[in-house]
């Protein structure tokens, strides 16, 4: 038996659920999980169905082809994913490696069922050492000698050549150019160390401390050309107080960043995040 | 146009979603929200569908009748609820009235779309005054002169005579007899002032303080003959510290109790809680 | 025996704790709780000490006088409060009365040990009815006939005449003028229905929904002439999802607003909030 | 300038704060943080003071000696710690290495300012590999060939020989004997994967799933001969739902366990946890 996930979105009309469930029923599929959502603002319909197929011959490709009349009729964006499909991941990191180390440990323990094709960093030292520890490919982006444009070209080339499905910015502290964001051949998830939309840009914990907030946050979002403005996938906060100082906020924030980025990456690679314009639909 | 909710559960087999969506599609119903769950332990299927019917003549009764062949075929427990249906509620309270006052305020503001048929209490004073403030029927249960058995009989009579759909124990500090629990003609929701299964029984905040826990909790659950053991609907916790003392825990706990009980009652009357043996399925 | 609280702040130098504890020791005071904080940015020292005096003749006034040499020497802002002192409170409300109702219930149950001198509202209906229920003075601010300036004058007059210690804006949906903020004879606490500094101004839940945040928040802060910019006292958040819609966020937010405003008011009237420029020191 | 922390507890009498602050004032110490607590149940006084000494010649030892008349007079348990003192840590792990990996990463990044003297495990594989990655001493406890008593003797020997200050059970899945707990020459912190006192013993997530709780938790506590009954240092919870299954709870729980154990260890090695019989005083 094979397990699959179907995710789709399309303009909202009557009969979508009926056609999807008919398609699955006719193939003796057992639905194990299903979620749907009608967005009243965009008037779009979003659906995610996990199911088991008794027929071992079925593949994500064969299902997609068989489903294409329905997809065409409803003007759907459709994906079928086999459960054993492993997304191909690229990770970018800088000097602060807590998020990188956390992702590598989750990958190593089997919690994060992806293939990590490479780790790129504009810093040697900890990032390179972590890559070596976990026996993963590392490449140093020498921003000083390459310049920013060439470094971005190098990342784009790797994305394409390695057929990367998802790029993760694990506290990669470089602002990406508009051109890069537009040329990227896969979605990019960033972790921003504040509760967006508060405290965009640099040194958000210092901004938070100066403002005297009583909670600090972290936000994982898709990267768009607008800095720290892309669709939010996941957020969380932790309580702080006056006595902690900006450095205390940084320390507490690191745990938030690790947890929020890991949750966002897992939600994405488990096909639980659907794009909805400037927002996301998350079937958690 | 009329809005309805269908909730059902039955043994899990292939084809249920297909039949339900076919039924709705044939009636031009627009599904606005849908959730389902297969429980692998009980091997039962649970579903909740909210939909809009274009035909104004349809009622919950007519839908239930039309649906009965499907319900019979799959051996389903099925309910259809019209959106404007208002569950009939009975509230029992004692001396601590924070939960009672909270429910009455939510009812008064329109947040809690129910009819409150009566407030019963083994204390006069605050409970009676609150009922008067909100112009709701009050009855004093004089436990000393009635005795416990007669008081329980009186509650059961009101439940039946008033056709109560849900009884809420808003910090009603009397242990109900097995006989009462078995005779009750409607579900009963209780709020227990601890994170169950910890600290069952009396004075849970004092138990929690003595144990030195760092979080206190509250739990809303259905009442069964086993004290504080019924299926859990909702829980929450709040952080405490050594300096608060047992009375500080009581004060912090009151806010938890109000919020958790209100959420549980809203989930129940919005048909989002389905029974699953000793547990619940909550489509939040 | 009499219980007192001393709160003070002053430029940070060596010897403050020694002088304070010496003062208390010489009077046989038993310190029951003490907290202090050195702010490295403002270089100020903040302290709160709760203590029991064996001498029944001592009052807050006599202690303040006896302490004045120390206060002068260290250039301290100092307050002594007797435990049985009840702050005098004025509440302003509008159409949404969940925060007002919550405060009145806490006051009625004894949790909020203050005297409520009056409830002012630019709406009749629910606010007036709540005041009547709890037998508290109510005054209608008829903004249409009075005009905004005269209404603010009326509030300022009541503040002064009634010797109000704290004014609470319990979802009072009028922007207060700079002049009002400067003339106010007591601190003013406002509840803003977002996680500030995100979503200042009008309709913050609709802003939050449009942004697609995964948590909504509420913030209690002191009012300053800068709208929604005053020092933050307390904040909290709750998890939301795409399916809730803006109205779902409003409903979830109401519970946050009630809890956060109540906590802020309790912290203030228990002398646990000290001003620190644009921020606060909260000895929770 | 040297930074120190003083922690003490003793029977509660008047004058302790005065004597401590006098001692510090006479040495020109600048108090940077101070917290105290009177426990009304045990009638004991607890205090933690962080301060800066202008005299570079002072050491923790010299301060302890100078302070001894006060300590004797008030029958105090007293410790002085220099800021650059690094506690000596031993870690025990088993097959699940998420907590071990998390601690090693925090240590490697400088967040956890301790010396890790050794990692012991009854499993080779991941624990040994992690030790090698971080270049830390590893020893395999071959329970099958050694037997439990000899393995415990080996741990006790290492504790004593290496002058270990704290042993951390990072998901070490062996029950320790009463004898071991009594012979241990240092405190032992354990992470239990439930919100204690709920779900003691084996497979707590499966117990939690069977009970249908809506939140799962993790608890860090000192080890005593009573299994999962020692004084609690830190706890936290995360929301779960019916659809996650026991394995989903395990995955969510891992993040709790890492965070809670790390917070408990940091609180302990920063001298913020004081014993209070079956409970702890935590100056967070």
XYZ file of N, CA and C in Angstrom, chain A residues 102-279:
534
model
N 20.281 22.945 14.957
C 18.996 22.344 15.301
C 18.416 21.580 14.108
N 18.471 22.169 12.925
C 17.939 21.479 11.740
C 18.743 20.215 11.436
N 20.065 20.305 11.578
C 20.897 19.136 11.266
C 20.621 17.996 12.242
N 20.424 18.339 13.505
C 20.119 17.303 14.490
C 18.764 16.650 14.192
N 17.767 17.461 13.831
C 16.448 16.892 13.503
C 16.541 16.010 12.264
N 17.371 16.425 11.315
C 17.563 15.623 10.110
C 18.254 14.313 10.458
N 19.275 14.419 11.268
C 20.059 13.248 11.637
C 19.224 12.229 12.406
N 18.291 12.709 13.228
C 17.476 11.799 14.042
C 16.301 11.228 13.265
N 16.092 11.690 12.021
C 14.988 11.167 11.229
C 13.705 11.980 11.353
N 13.695 12.990 12.249
C 12.472 13.780 12.418
C 12.151 14.603 11.175
N 13.195 15.031 10.485
C 13.041 15.881 9.299
C 13.383 15.037 8.075
N 12.327 14.541 7.407
C 12.528 13.561 6.329
C 12.825 14.255 5.003
N 14.016 14.833 4.912
C 14.429 15.534 3.695
C 15.856 15.115 3.356
N 16.289 15.461 2.146
C 17.702 15.336 1.808
C 18.322 16.726 1.828
N 19.388 16.869 2.597
C 20.088 18.159 2.647
C 21.215 18.101 1.625
N 21.042 18.875 0.546
C 21.996 18.806 -0.560
C 23.211 19.684 -0.326
N 23.046 20.666 0.546
C 24.206 21.508 0.782
C 23.950 22.554 1.844
N 25.061 22.991 2.463
C 25.034 24.082 3.442
C 25.972 25.163 2.917
N 25.447 26.350 2.721
C 26.248 27.475 2.247
C 26.345 28.492 3.377
N 27.517 29.099 3.503
C 27.650 30.108 4.555
C 28.686 31.154 4.176
N 28.407 32.373 4.599
C 29.395 33.441 4.420
C 30.381 33.491 5.601
N 30.312 32.462 6.447
C 31.294 32.321 7.520
C 31.829 30.897 7.515
N 33.128 30.756 7.696
C 33.685 29.431 7.974
C 33.506 29.176 9.474
N 34.283 28.344 10.054
C 34.200 28.124 11.506
C 33.045 27.202 11.829
N 32.153 27.645 12.706
C 31.070 26.787 13.188
C 30.246 26.164 12.051
N 29.803 26.926 11.048
C 28.974 26.290 10.014
C 29.720 25.161 9.305
N 30.977 25.410 8.991
C 31.741 24.378 8.292
C 31.942 23.160 9.190
N 32.211 23.425 10.465
C 32.423 22.314 11.396
C 31.156 21.472 11.557
N 30.002 22.150 11.660
C 28.741 21.403 11.782
C 28.495 20.545 10.544
N 28.734 21.106 9.372
C 28.539 20.331 8.146
C 29.422 19.087 8.171
N 30.665 19.269 8.613
C 31.581 18.128 8.676
C 31.092 17.092 9.683
N 30.637 17.574 10.860
C 30.134 16.648 11.889
C 29.023 15.761 11.340
N 28.126 16.386 10.571
C 26.984 15.632 10.063
C 27.240 15.094 8.646
N 28.486 15.227 8.167
C 28.898 14.669 6.875
C 28.016 15.164 5.741
N 27.851 16.489 5.697
C 27.045 17.113 4.650
C 27.913 18.087 3.859
N 27.603 18.285 2.565
C 28.418 19.180 1.736
C 28.348 20.627 2.211
N 29.488 21.281 2.258
C 29.572 22.676 2.697
C 30.250 23.513 1.619
N 29.764 24.712 1.426
C 30.474 25.631 0.531
C 30.533 27.006 1.169
N 31.706 27.572 1.137
C 31.935 28.900 1.726
C 31.642 29.963 0.677
N 30.788 30.911 1.029
C 30.482 32.039 0.152
C 31.351 33.208 0.597
N 32.425 33.441 -0.088
C 33.360 34.495 0.320
C 32.857 35.828 -0.224
N 31.984 36.464 0.558
C 31.327 37.674 0.078
C 32.320 38.777 -0.251
N 33.398 38.858 0.530
C 34.370 39.928 0.316
C 35.030 39.820 -1.054
N 35.434 38.629 -1.413
C 36.133 38.514 -2.687
C 35.150 38.333 -3.860
N 34.038 37.615 -3.595
C 33.075 37.388 -4.676
C 32.247 38.636 -4.978
N 31.901 39.353 -3.956
C 30.887 40.406 -4.095
C 29.524 39.765 -3.960
N 28.536 40.586 -3.600
C 27.214 40.077 -3.293
C 26.529 39.474 -4.522
N 26.646 40.133 -5.670
C 25.931 39.680 -6.862
C 26.414 38.294 -7.284
N 27.744 38.108 -7.297
C 28.277 36.811 -7.714
C 27.903 35.721 -6.715
N 27.880 36.078 -5.425
C 27.500 35.096 -4.405
C 26.050 34.657 -4.626
N 25.185 35.622 -4.915
C 23.785 35.259 -5.167
C 23.668 34.392 -6.425
N 24.464 34.720 -7.450
C 24.452 33.893 -8.656
C 24.844 32.462 -8.333
N 25.855 32.334 -7.470
C 26.323 31.004 -7.086
C 25.197 30.221 -6.388
N 24.475 30.900 -5.503
C 23.368 30.210 -4.810
C 22.305 29.794 -5.821
N 21.967 30.686 -6.748
C 20.932 30.373 -7.747
C 21.353 29.186 -8.620
N 22.636 29.143 -8.944
C 23.138 28.031 -9.762
C 22.984 26.704 -9.014
N 23.365 26.717 -7.744
C 23.229 25.478 -6.961
C 21.757 25.074 -6.861
N 20.890 26.038 -6.575
C 19.442 25.750 -6.522
C 18.980 25.005 -7.775
N 19.386 25.528 -8.917
C 18.931 24.933 -10.183
C 19.620 23.599 -10.432
N 20.949 23.573 -10.305
C 21.693 22.360 -10.637
C 21.312 21.200 -9.732
N 21.071 21.503 -8.466
C 20.756 20.435 -7.515
C 19.256 20.192 -7.425
N 18.496 20.890 -8.257
C 17.025 20.737 -8.243
C 16.461 20.855 -6.833
N 16.851 21.925 -6.181
C 16.439 22.152 -4.795
C 14.929 22.435 -4.744
N 14.253 21.828 -3.774
C 12.816 22.050 -3.578
C 12.538 23.180 -2.587
N 13.455 23.379 -1.668
C 13.249 24.383 -0.626
C 14.599 24.882 -0.129
N 14.726 26.199 -0.067
C 15.924 26.796 0.533
C 15.537 27.374 1.891
N 16.360 27.083 2.892
C 16.088 27.538 4.254
C 17.171 28.523 4.683
N 16.736 29.722 5.051
C 17.677 30.701 5.595
C 17.708 30.530 7.108
N 18.728 29.808 7.586
C 18.832 29.481 9.014
C 19.659 30.552 9.700
N 19.030 31.720 9.904
C 19.729 32.916 10.404
C 20.866 33.301 9.446
N 20.532 33.360 8.121
C 21.476 33.875 7.121
C 21.333 35.378 7.122
N 22.347 36.077 7.609
C 22.179 37.491 7.926
C 22.530 38.430 6.776
N 22.249 38.014 5.550
C 22.468 38.879 4.399
C 21.124 39.216 3.775
N 20.941 40.479 3.404
C 19.716 40.859 2.695
C 19.840 40.400 1.256
N 18.822 39.673 0.792
C 18.845 39.138 -0.572
C 18.264 40.172 -1.526
N 18.849 40.281 -2.702
C 18.402 41.299 -3.668
C 17.052 40.920 -4.266
N 16.366 41.917 -4.788
C 15.120 41.657 -5.504
C 15.347 40.654 -6.624
N 16.425 40.849 -7.342
C 16.730 39.966 -8.465
C 16.830 38.515 -7.990
N 17.538 38.304 -6.887
C 17.676 36.948 -6.357
C 16.309 36.348 -6.041
N 15.484 37.101 -5.352
C 14.172 36.584 -4.956
C 13.346 36.206 -6.191
N 13.468 37.012 -7.227
C 12.685 36.715 -8.436
C 13.250 35.525 -9.207
N 14.571 35.369 -9.202
C 15.196 34.294 -9.976
C 15.146 32.938 -9.261
N 14.882 32.946 -7.969
C 14.975 31.703 -7.193
C 14.042 30.641 -7.777
N 14.576 29.433 -7.947
C 13.811 28.356 -8.572
C 13.045 27.523 -7.558
N 13.013 27.945 -6.301
C 12.268 27.207 -5.273
C 11.845 28.185 -4.187
N 10.865 27.795 -3.366
C 10.490 28.659 -2.242
C 11.649 28.795 -1.261
N 11.665 29.915 -0.562
C 12.704 30.192 0.436
C 12.006 30.532 1.749
N 12.402 29.854 2.823
C 11.853 30.149 4.155
C 12.920 30.857 4.981
N 12.537 31.950 5.595
C 13.439 32.711 6.457
C 12.904 32.698 7.895
N 13.819 32.761 8.855
C 13.403 32.965 10.248
C 13.808 34.386 10.633
N 12.804 35.171 11.031
C 13.111 36.524 11.500
C 12.938 36.548 13.008
N 13.886 37.152 13.683
C 13.900 37.064 15.140
C 13.080 38.172 15.789
N 11.824 38.305 15.334
C 10.851 39.143 16.039
C 9.464 38.637 15.695
N 8.492 39.149 16.443
C 7.094 38.847 16.150
C 6.643 39.835 15.072
N 6.833 39.459 13.814
C 6.447 40.344 12.705
C 4.947 40.594 12.743
N 4.485 41.792 12.343
C 5.235 42.847 11.665
C 5.991 43.799 12.587
N 6.115 43.518 13.867
C 6.940 44.386 14.719
C 8.415 44.123 14.465
N 9.211 45.169 14.564
C 10.664 45.049 14.608
C 11.249 44.360 13.374
N 10.887 44.882 12.208
C 11.555 44.434 10.987
C 13.001 44.905 11.007
N 13.800 44.314 10.116
C 15.153 44.811 9.899
C 16.132 44.369 10.961
N 17.139 45.184 11.180
C 18.298 44.759 11.963
C 18.048 44.843 13.465
N 18.711 43.951 14.202
C 18.752 43.964 15.662
C 17.358 44.057 16.294
N 16.488 43.134 15.948
C 15.118 43.228 16.473
C 15.023 43.057 17.986
N 15.915 42.267 18.592
C 15.816 42.119 20.048
C 16.183 43.429 20.743
N 17.132 44.149 20.159
C 17.479 45.439 20.735
C 16.325 46.422 20.561
N 15.660 46.357 19.410
C 14.461 47.178 19.223
C 13.402 46.810 20.266
N 13.229 45.503 20.481
C 12.202 45.034 21.417
C 12.524 45.478 22.837
N 13.800 45.395 23.192
C 14.205 45.812 24.537
C 13.963 47.311 24.728
N 14.336 48.092 23.711
C 14.162 49.544 23.810
C 12.687 49.909 23.920
N 11.834 49.119 23.299
C 10.391 49.382 23.341
C 9.780 48.914 24.659
N 10.475 48.018 25.361
C 9.960 47.530 26.633
C 8.833 46.529 26.494
N 8.830 45.731 25.436
C 7.771 44.728 25.287
C 7.917 43.643 26.352
N 6.824 42.982 26.647
C 6.814 41.968 27.691
C 6.886 40.548 27.134
N 6.867 40.436 25.811
C 7.029 39.155 25.125
C 7.941 39.399 23.924
N 8.836 38.470 23.637
C 9.579 38.535 22.370
C 9.116 37.383 21.481
N 9.358 37.534 20.188
C 8.833 36.550 19.254
C 9.807 36.180 18.166
N 9.381 35.196 17.379
C 10.114 34.803 16.177
C 9.081 34.435 15.122
N 9.440 34.678 13.868
C 8.503 34.492 12.754
C 9.196 33.789 11.596
N 8.620 32.689 11.136
C 9.113 32.038 9.922
C 8.191 32.429 8.776
N 8.779 32.860 7.670
C 7.959 33.335 6.550
C 8.659 33.029 5.232
N 7.869 33.006 4.166
C 8.450 32.869 2.836
C 9.109 34.183 2.465
N 10.213 34.078 1.745
C 10.942 35.273 1.325
C 10.311 35.835 0.055
N 10.085 37.139 0.071
C 9.672 37.868 -1.123
C 10.625 39.059 -1.253
N 10.558 39.777 -2.359
C 11.468 40.923 -2.478
C 11.287 41.967 -1.375
N 10.107 42.046 -0.763
C 9.923 42.997 0.338
C 10.493 42.411 1.622
N 11.498 43.070 2.170
C 12.214 42.554 3.344
C 11.260 42.278 4.517
N 11.291 41.063 5.028
C 10.515 40.683 6.217
C 9.012 40.895 6.032
N 8.548 40.823 4.793
C 7.130 41.071 4.514
C 6.432 39.863 3.888
N 7.160 38.781 3.627
C 6.561 37.641 2.935
C 5.530 36.926 3.797
N 4.735 36.034 3.170
C 3.665 35.329 3.891
C 4.182 34.573 5.103
N 3.528 34.765 6.235
C 3.940 34.160 7.501
C 3.483 32.711 7.565
N 4.394 31.822 7.969
C 4.059 30.399 8.127
C 3.801 30.075 9.588
N 4.659 30.569 10.449
C 4.562 30.187 11.870
C 5.212 31.270 12.722
N 4.666 31.454 13.931
C 5.197 32.438 14.875
C 5.068 31.883 16.283
N 5.888 32.402 17.154
C 5.713 32.093 18.575
C 6.359 33.192 19.410
N 6.018 33.209 20.676
C 6.548 34.235 21.571
C 6.976 33.602 22.884
N 7.776 34.338 23.642
C 8.158 33.926 24.993
C 8.138 35.157 25.880
N 7.814 34.944 27.136
C 7.710 36.043 28.090
C 9.103 36.514 28.507
N 9.275 37.817 28.574
C 10.538 38.390 29.051
C 10.201 39.434 30.105
N 11.234 39.946 30.782
C 10.972 41.047 31.708
C 12.077 42.087 31.644
N 11.851 43.174 32.364
C 12.761 44.313 32.326
C 14.203 43.939 32.678
N 14.356 42.906 33.525
C 15.679 42.634 34.074
C 16.572 41.854 33.115
N 16.017 41.359 32.033
C 16.801 40.454 31.198
C 17.823 41.174 30.327
N 17.566 42.419 30.004
C 18.483 43.124 29.116
C 18.359 42.601 27.691
N 18.938 43.323 26.758
C 18.837 42.926 25.355
C 19.496 41.562 25.136
N 20.605 41.290 25.833
C 21.279 40.003 25.639
C 20.455 38.842 26.182
N 19.721 39.089 27.263
C 18.815 38.063 27.779
C 17.724 37.753 26.767
N 17.238 38.782 26.094
C 16.232 38.568 25.052
C 16.812 37.742 23.903
N 18.057 38.029 23.562
C 18.706 37.264 22.495
C 18.751 35.783 22.869
N 19.129 35.504 24.119
C 19.257 34.103 24.539
C 17.903 33.396 24.514
N 16.886 34.052 25.054
C 15.545 33.453 25.040
C 15.048 33.318 23.612
N 15.373 34.329 22.793
C 14.905 34.303 21.409
C 15.491 33.154 20.603
N 16.722 32.754 20.906
C 17.330 31.666 20.130
C 16.471 30.411 20.176
N 15.923 30.091 21.350
C 15.083 28.899 21.452
C 13.811 29.043 20.632
N 13.244 30.244 20.640
C 12.076 30.495 19.791
C 12.420 30.290 18.321
N 13.544 30.868 17.903
C 13.921 30.803 16.486
C 14.074 29.362 16.026
N 14.774 28.562 16.836
C 14.964 27.152 16.479
C 13.623 26.457 16.328
N 12.758 26.633 17.311
C 11.483 25.905 17.322
C 10.586 26.370 16.181
N 10.522 27.673 15.967
C 9.612 28.216 14.950
C 10.101 27.848 13.556
N 11.403 27.959 13.310
C 11.913 27.601 11.976
C 11.702 26.110 11.725
N 11.987 25.277 12.708
C 11.815 23.833 12.517
C 10.353 23.490 12.244
N 9.454 24.126 12.974
C 8.027 23.846 12.730
C 7.632 24.279 11.325
N 8.105 25.443 10.898
C 7.747 25.934 9.566
C 8.286 25.007 8.476
N 9.541 24.559 8.630
C 10.126 23.673 7.622
C 9.365 22.350 7.584
N 9.040 21.814 8.757
C 8.290 20.549 8.778
C 6.905 20.727 8.161
N 6.228 21.824 8.487
C 4.912 22.075 7.880
C 5.039 22.154 6.354
N 6.086 22.835 5.881
C 6.252 22.988 4.430
C 6.537 21.648 3.758
N 7.486 20.906 4.282
C 7.875 19.668 3.581
C 6.830 18.567 3.766
N 5.932 18.752 4.714
C 4.802 17.812 4.846
C 3.589 18.325 4.068
N 3.797 19.344 3.249
C 2.756 19.849 2.346
C 1.533 20.356 3.100
N 1.798 21.048 4.223
C 0.712 21.575 5.038
C 0.570 23.091 4.902
N 1.389 23.712 4.080
C 1.330 25.157 3.897
C 0.939 25.470 2.457
N -0.171 26.178 2.260
C -0.598 26.559 0.914
C -0.558 28.079 0.802
N -0.106 28.578 -0.346
C -0.016 30.034 -0.497
C -1.394 30.634 -0.727
N -1.622 31.795 -0.126
C -2.901 32.492 -0.309
C -2.607 33.989 -0.408
N -1.995 34.383 -1.526
C -1.604 35.780 -1.694
C -0.600 36.174 -0.636
N -0.853 37.244 0.105
C 0.129 37.690 1.103
C 0.069 36.872 2.382
N -0.861 35.907 2.453
C -1.021 35.081 3.644
C -0.800 33.617 3.285
